[in-house]
PDB file of C-alpha atoms in Angstrom:
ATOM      1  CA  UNK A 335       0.000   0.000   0.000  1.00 55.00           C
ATOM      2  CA  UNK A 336       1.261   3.293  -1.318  1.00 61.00           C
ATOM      3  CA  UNK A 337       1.636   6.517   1.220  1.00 71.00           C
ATOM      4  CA  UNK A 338      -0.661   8.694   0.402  1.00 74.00           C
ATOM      5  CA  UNK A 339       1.830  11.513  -0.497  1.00 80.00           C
ATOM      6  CA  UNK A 340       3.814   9.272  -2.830  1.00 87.00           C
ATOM      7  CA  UNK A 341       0.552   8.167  -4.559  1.00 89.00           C
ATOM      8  CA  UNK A 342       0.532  12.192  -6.089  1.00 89.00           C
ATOM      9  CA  UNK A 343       4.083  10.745  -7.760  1.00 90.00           C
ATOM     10  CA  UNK A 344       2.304   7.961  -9.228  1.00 90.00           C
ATOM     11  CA  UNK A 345      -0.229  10.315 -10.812  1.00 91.00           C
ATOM     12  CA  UNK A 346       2.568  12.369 -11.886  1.00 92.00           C
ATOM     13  CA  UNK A 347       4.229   9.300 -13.770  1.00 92.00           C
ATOM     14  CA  UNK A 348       1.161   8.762 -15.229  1.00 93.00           C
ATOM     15  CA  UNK A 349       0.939  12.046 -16.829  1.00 93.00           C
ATOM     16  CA  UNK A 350       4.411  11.686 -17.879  1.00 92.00           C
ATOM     17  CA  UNK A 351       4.064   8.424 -19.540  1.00 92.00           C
ATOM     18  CA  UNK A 352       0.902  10.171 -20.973  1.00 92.00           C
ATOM     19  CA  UNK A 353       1.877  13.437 -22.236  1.00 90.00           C
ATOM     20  CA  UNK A 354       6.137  14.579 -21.514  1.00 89.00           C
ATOM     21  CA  UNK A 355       7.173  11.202 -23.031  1.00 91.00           C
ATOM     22  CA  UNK A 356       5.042  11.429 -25.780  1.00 91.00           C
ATOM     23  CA  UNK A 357       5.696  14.212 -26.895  1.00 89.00           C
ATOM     24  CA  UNK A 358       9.552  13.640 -26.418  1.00 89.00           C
ATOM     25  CA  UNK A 359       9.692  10.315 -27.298  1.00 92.00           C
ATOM     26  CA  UNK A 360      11.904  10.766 -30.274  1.00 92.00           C
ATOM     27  CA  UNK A 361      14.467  12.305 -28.632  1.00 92.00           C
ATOM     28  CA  UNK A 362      14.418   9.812 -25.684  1.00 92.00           C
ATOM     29  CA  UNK A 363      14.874   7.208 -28.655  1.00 94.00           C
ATOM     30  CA  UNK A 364      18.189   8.903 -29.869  1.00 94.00           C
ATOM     31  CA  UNK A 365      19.299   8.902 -26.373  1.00 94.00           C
ATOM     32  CA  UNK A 366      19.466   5.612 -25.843  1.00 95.00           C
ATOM     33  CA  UNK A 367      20.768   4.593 -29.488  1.00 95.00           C
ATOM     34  CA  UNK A 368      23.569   7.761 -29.805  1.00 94.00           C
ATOM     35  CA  UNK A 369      24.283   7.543 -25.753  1.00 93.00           C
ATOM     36  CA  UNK A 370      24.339  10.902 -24.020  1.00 94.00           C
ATOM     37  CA  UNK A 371      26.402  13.895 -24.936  1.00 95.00           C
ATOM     38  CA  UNK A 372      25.583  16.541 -22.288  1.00 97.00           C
ATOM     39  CA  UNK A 373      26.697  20.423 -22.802  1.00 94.00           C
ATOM     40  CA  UNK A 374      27.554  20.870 -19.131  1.00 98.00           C
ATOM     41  CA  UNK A 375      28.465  19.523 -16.034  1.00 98.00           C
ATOM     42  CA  UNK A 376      25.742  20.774 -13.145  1.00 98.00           C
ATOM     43  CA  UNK A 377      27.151  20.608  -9.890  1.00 98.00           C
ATOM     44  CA  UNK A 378      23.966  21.895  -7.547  1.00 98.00           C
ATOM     45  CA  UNK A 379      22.306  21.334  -4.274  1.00 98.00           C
ATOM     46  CA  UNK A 380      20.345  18.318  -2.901  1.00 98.00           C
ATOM     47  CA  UNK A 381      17.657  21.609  -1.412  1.00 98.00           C
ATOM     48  CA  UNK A 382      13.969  20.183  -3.083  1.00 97.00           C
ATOM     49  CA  UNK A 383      13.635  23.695  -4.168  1.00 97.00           C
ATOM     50  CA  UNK A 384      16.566  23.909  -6.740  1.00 97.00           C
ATOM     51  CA  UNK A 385      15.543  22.494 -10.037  1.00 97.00           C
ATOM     52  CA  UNK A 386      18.249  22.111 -12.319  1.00 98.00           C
ATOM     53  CA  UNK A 387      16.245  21.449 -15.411  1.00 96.00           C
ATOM     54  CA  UNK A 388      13.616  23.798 -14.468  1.00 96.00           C
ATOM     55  CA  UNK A 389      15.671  26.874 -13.735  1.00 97.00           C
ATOM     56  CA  UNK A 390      17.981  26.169 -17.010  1.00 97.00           C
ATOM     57  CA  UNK A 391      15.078  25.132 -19.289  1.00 96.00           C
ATOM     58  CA  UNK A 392      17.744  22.195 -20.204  1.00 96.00           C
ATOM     59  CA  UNK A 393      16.472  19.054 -21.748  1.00 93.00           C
ATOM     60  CA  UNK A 394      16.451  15.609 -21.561  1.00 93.00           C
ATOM     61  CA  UNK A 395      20.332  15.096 -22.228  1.00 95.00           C
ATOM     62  CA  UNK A 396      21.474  18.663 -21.455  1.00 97.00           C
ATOM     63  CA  UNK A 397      23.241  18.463 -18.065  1.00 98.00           C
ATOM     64  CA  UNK A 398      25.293  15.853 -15.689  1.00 98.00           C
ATOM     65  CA  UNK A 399      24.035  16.511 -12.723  1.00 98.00           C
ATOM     66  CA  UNK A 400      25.297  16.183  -9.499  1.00 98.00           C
ATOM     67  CA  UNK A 401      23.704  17.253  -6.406  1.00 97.00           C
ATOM     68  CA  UNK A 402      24.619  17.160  -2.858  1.00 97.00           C
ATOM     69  CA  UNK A 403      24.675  18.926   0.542  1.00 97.00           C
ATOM     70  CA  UNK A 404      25.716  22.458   0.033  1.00 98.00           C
ATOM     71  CA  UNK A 405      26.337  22.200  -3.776  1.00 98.00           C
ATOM     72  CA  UNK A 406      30.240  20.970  -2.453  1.00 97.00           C
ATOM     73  CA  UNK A 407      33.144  19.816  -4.208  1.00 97.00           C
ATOM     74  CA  UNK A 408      35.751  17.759  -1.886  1.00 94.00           C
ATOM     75  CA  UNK A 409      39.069  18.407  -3.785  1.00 94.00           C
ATOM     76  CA  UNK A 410      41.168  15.441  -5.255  1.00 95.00           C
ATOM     77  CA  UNK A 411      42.415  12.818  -3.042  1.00 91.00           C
ATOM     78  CA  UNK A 412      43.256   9.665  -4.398  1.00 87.00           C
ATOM     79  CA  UNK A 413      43.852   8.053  -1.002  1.00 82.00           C
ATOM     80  CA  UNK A 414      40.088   7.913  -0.502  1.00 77.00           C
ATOM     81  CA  UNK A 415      38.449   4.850  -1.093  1.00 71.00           C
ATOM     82  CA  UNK A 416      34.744   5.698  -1.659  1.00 70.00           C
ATOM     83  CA  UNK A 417      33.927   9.571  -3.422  1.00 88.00           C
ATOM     84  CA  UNK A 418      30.676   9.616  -5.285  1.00 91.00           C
ATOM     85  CA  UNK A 419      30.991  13.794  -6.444  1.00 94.00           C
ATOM     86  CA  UNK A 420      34.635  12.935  -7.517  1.00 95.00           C
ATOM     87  CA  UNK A 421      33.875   9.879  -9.297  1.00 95.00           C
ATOM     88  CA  UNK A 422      30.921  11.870 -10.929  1.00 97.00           C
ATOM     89  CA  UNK A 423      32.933  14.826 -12.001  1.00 98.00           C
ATOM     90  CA  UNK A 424      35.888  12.328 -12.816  1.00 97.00           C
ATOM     91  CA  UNK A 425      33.243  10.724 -15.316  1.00 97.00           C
ATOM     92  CA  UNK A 426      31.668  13.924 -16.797  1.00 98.00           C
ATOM     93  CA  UNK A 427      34.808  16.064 -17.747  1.00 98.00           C
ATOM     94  CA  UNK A 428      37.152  12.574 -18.872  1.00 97.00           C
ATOM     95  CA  UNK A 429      34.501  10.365 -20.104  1.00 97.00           C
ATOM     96  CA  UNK A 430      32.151  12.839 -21.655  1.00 97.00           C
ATOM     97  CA  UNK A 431      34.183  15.646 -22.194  1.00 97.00           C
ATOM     98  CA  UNK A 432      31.496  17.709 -20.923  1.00 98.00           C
ATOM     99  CA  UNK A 433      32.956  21.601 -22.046  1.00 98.00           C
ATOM    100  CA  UNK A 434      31.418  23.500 -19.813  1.00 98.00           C
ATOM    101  CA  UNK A 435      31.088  22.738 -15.065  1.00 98.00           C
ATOM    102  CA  UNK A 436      28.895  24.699 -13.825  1.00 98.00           C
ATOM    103  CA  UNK A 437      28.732  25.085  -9.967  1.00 98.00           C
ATOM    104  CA  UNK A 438      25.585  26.330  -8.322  1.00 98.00           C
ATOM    105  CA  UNK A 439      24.503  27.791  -5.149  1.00 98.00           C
ATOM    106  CA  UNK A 440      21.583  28.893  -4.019  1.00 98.00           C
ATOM    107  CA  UNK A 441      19.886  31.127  -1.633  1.00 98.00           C
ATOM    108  CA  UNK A 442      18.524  30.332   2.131  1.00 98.00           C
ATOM    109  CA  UNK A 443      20.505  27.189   1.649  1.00 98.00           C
ATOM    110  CA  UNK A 444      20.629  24.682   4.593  1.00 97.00           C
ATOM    111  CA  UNK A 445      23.997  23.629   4.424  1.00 97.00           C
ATOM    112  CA  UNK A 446      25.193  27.176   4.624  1.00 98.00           C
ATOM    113  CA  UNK A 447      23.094  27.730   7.752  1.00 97.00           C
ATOM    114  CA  UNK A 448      24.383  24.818   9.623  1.00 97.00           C
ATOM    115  CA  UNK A 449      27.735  26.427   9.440  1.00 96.00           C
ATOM    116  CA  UNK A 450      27.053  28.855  11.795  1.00 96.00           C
ATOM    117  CA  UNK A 451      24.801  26.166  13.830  1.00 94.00           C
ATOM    118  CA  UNK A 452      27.809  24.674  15.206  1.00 83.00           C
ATOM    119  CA  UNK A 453      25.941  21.412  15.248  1.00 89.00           C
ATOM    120  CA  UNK A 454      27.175  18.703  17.790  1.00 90.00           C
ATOM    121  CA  UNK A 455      28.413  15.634  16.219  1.00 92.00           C
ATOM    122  CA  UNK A 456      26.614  12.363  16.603  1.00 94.00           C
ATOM    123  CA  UNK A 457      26.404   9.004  15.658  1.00 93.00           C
ATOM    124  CA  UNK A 458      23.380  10.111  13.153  1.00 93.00           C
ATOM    125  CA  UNK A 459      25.059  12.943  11.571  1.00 94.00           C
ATOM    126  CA  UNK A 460      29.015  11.917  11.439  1.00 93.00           C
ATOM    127  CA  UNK A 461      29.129  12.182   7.512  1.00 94.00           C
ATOM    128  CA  UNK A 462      27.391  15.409   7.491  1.00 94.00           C
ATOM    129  CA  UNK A 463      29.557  17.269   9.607  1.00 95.00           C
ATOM    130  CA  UNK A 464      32.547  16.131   8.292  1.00 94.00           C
ATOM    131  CA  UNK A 465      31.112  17.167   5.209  1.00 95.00           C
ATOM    132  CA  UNK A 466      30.016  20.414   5.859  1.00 96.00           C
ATOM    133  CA  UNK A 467      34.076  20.973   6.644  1.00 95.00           C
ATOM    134  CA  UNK A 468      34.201  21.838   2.662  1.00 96.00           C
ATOM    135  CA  UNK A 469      32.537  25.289   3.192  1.00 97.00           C
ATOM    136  CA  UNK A 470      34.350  26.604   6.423  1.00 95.00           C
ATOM    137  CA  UNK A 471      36.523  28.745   4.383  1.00 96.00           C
ATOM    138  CA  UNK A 472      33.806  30.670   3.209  1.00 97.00           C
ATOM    139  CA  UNK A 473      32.353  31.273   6.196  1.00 96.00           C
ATOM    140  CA  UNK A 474      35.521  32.630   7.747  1.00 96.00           C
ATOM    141  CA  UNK A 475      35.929  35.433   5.279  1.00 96.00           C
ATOM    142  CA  UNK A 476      31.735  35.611   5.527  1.00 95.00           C
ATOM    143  CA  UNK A 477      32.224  36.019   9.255  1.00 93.00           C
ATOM    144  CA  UNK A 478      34.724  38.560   8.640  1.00 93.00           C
ATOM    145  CA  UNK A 479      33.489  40.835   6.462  1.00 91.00           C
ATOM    146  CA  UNK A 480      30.248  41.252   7.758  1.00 89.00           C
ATOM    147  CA  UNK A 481      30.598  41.000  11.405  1.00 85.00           C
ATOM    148  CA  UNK A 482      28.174  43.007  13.618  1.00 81.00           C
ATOM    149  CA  UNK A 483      25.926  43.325  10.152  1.00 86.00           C
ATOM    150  CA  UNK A 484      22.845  42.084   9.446  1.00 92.00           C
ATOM    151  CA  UNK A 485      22.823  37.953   9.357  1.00 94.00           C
ATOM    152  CA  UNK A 486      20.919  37.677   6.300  1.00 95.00           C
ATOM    153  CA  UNK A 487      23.233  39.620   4.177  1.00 95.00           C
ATOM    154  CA  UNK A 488      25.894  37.490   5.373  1.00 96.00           C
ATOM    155  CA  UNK A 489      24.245  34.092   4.507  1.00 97.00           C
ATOM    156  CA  UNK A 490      23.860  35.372   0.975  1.00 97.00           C
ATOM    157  CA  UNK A 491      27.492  36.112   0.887  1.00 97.00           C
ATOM    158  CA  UNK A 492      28.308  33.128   2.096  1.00 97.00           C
ATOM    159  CA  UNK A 493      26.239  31.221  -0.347  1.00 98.00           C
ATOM    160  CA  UNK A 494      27.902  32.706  -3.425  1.00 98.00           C
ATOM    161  CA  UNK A 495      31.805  33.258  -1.977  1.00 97.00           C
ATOM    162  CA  UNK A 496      31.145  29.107  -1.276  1.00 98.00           C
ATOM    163  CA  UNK A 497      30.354  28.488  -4.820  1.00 98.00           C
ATOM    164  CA  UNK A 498      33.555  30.315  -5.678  1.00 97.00           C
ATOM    165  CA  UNK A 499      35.477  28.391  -3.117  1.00 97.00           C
ATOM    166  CA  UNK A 500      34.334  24.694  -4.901  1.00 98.00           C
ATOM    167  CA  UNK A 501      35.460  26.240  -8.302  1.00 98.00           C
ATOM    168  CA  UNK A 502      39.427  25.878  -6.265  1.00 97.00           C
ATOM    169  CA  UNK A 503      38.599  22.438  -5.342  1.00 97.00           C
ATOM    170  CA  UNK A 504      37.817  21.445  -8.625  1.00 98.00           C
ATOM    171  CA  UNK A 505      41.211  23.235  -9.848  1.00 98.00           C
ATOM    172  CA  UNK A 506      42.526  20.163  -7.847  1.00 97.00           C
ATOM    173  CA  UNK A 507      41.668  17.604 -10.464  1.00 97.00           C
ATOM    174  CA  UNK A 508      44.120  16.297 -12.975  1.00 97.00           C
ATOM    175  CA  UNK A 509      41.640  15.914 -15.553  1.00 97.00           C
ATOM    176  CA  UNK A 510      39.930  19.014 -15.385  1.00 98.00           C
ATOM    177  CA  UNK A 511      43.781  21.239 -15.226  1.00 97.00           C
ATOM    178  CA  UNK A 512      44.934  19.272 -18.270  1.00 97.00           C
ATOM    179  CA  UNK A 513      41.624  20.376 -20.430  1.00 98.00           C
ATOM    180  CA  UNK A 514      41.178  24.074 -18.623  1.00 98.00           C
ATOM    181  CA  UNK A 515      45.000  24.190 -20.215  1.00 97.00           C
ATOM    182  CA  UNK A 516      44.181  22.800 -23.731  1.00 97.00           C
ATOM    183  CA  UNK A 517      41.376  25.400 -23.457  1.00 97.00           C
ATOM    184  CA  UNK A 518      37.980  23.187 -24.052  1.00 97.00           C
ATOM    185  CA  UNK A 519      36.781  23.175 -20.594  1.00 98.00           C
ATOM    186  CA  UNK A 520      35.513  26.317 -18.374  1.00 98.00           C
ATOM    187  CA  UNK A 521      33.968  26.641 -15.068  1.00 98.00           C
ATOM    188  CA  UNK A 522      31.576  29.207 -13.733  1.00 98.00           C
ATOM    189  CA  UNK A 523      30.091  29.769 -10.791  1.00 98.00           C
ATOM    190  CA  UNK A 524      26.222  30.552 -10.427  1.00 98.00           C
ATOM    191  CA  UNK A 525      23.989  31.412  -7.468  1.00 98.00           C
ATOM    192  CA  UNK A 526      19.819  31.088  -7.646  1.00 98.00           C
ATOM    193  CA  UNK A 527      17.958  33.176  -5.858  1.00 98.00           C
ATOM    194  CA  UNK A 528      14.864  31.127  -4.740  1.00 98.00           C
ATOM    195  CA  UNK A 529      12.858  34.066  -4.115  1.00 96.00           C
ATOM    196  CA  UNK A 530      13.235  36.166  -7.000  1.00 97.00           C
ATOM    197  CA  UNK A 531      14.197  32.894  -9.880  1.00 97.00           C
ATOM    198  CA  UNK A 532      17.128  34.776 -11.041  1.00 97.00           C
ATOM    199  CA  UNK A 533      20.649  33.571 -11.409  1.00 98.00           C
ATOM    200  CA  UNK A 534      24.060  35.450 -10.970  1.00 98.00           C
ATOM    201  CA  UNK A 535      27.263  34.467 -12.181  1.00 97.00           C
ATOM    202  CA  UNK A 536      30.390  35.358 -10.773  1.00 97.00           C
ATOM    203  CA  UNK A 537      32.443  37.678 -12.901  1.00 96.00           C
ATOM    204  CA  UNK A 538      35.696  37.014 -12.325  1.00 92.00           C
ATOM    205  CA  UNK A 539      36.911  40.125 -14.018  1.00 91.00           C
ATOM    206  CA  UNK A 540      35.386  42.506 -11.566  1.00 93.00           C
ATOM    207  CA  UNK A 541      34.955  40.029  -8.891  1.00 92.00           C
ATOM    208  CA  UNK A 542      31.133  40.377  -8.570  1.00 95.00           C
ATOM    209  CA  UNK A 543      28.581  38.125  -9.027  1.00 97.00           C
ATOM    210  CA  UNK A 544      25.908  39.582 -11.235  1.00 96.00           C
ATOM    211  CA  UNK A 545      22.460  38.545 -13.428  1.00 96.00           C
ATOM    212  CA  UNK A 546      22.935  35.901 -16.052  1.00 93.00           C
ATOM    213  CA  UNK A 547      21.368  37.742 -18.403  1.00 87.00           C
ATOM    214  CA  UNK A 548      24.355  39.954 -18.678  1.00 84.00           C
ATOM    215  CA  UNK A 549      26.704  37.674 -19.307  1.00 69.00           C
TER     216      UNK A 549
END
């Protein structure tokens, strides 16, 4: 017997099957017989609000996408036996020479707020905290440059000077400095605004993020 709130997902197939599919049903086709070939590499946040496709208006195919606590990237280290974002971007920028990683933030992001939550560690929440170590550099220069100011401002800094922050870790990667160098791979960093829909990139040229639709 189905919960009810996962019987509105089965409806939702249905309509999919119905109508999306359908109507795409040709391209899933080619899919499966070319394989995928996606333009970017989408590194975003696990948040239920951020929705890569949604906010990109990508299709099926588009974007690799990885998603995780915090929209983090845990720099290279070989010695580590399990890494399921390292494997991922390993995959997307050797495998499928995706041209294009694309890390996003977003606003009033949980992760973010948990570093200032100084959370006690447990048996429950071990990997989490550990985890969470990946964007404690950006909240000491957060911390710093808007001490005594208001808190939400600061988040919001946070949030985006994170996003620039993974953009070093990935810098860490063999495969990605050997194709940044042969000059078919870039990186940007992007922040959503839940509240307003827009993205900013970061501009790395005046060190500001602003809208997308500038760029």
């Amino acid at each position: 017997m189905l919960d009810s709130k996962l019987k509105k997902f089965v409806k939702g197939h249905s309509a999919f099957q119905k109508v999306k599919f359908k109507k795409n049903e040709e391209r899933f086709k080619r899919l499966v017989e070319e394989g995928q070939n996606p333009k970017a590499l989408f590194i975003g946040c696990s948040d239920s609000r951020v929705m890569p496709d949604m906010i990109t208006g990508a299709k099926p195919g588009d974007l690799f996408i990885i998603r995780n606590i915090g929209n983090f990237v845990a720099p290279y280290k070989p010695d580590e036996d399990y890494h399921s974002t390292a494997s991922a971007i390993e995959y997307a920028v050797s495998i499928l020479e995706v041209s294009d990683i694309i890390v996003c933030g977003h606003s009033h992001c949980g992760a973010i707020e948990a570093l200032y939550a100084n959370l006690p560690q447990t048996d429950e929440n071990l990997h989490t905290i550990k985890w969470l170590d990946l964007g404690r550099d950006a909240k000491k220069i957060a911390s710093l440059a808007y001490k005594g100011k208001d808190r939400a401002e600061m988040l919001r800094y946070t949030e985006k000077i994170s996003v620039v922050y993974q953009l070093e870790n990935l810098l860490t990667y063999p495969g990605i400095q050997r194709r940044i160098e042969e000059g078919n791979l870039f990186l940007h960093a992007w922040h959503y605004d839940l509240e307003s829909g827009v993205i900013e990139h970061y501009d790395d040229e005046i060190f500001e993020f602003i809208p997308l639709s500038q760029k």
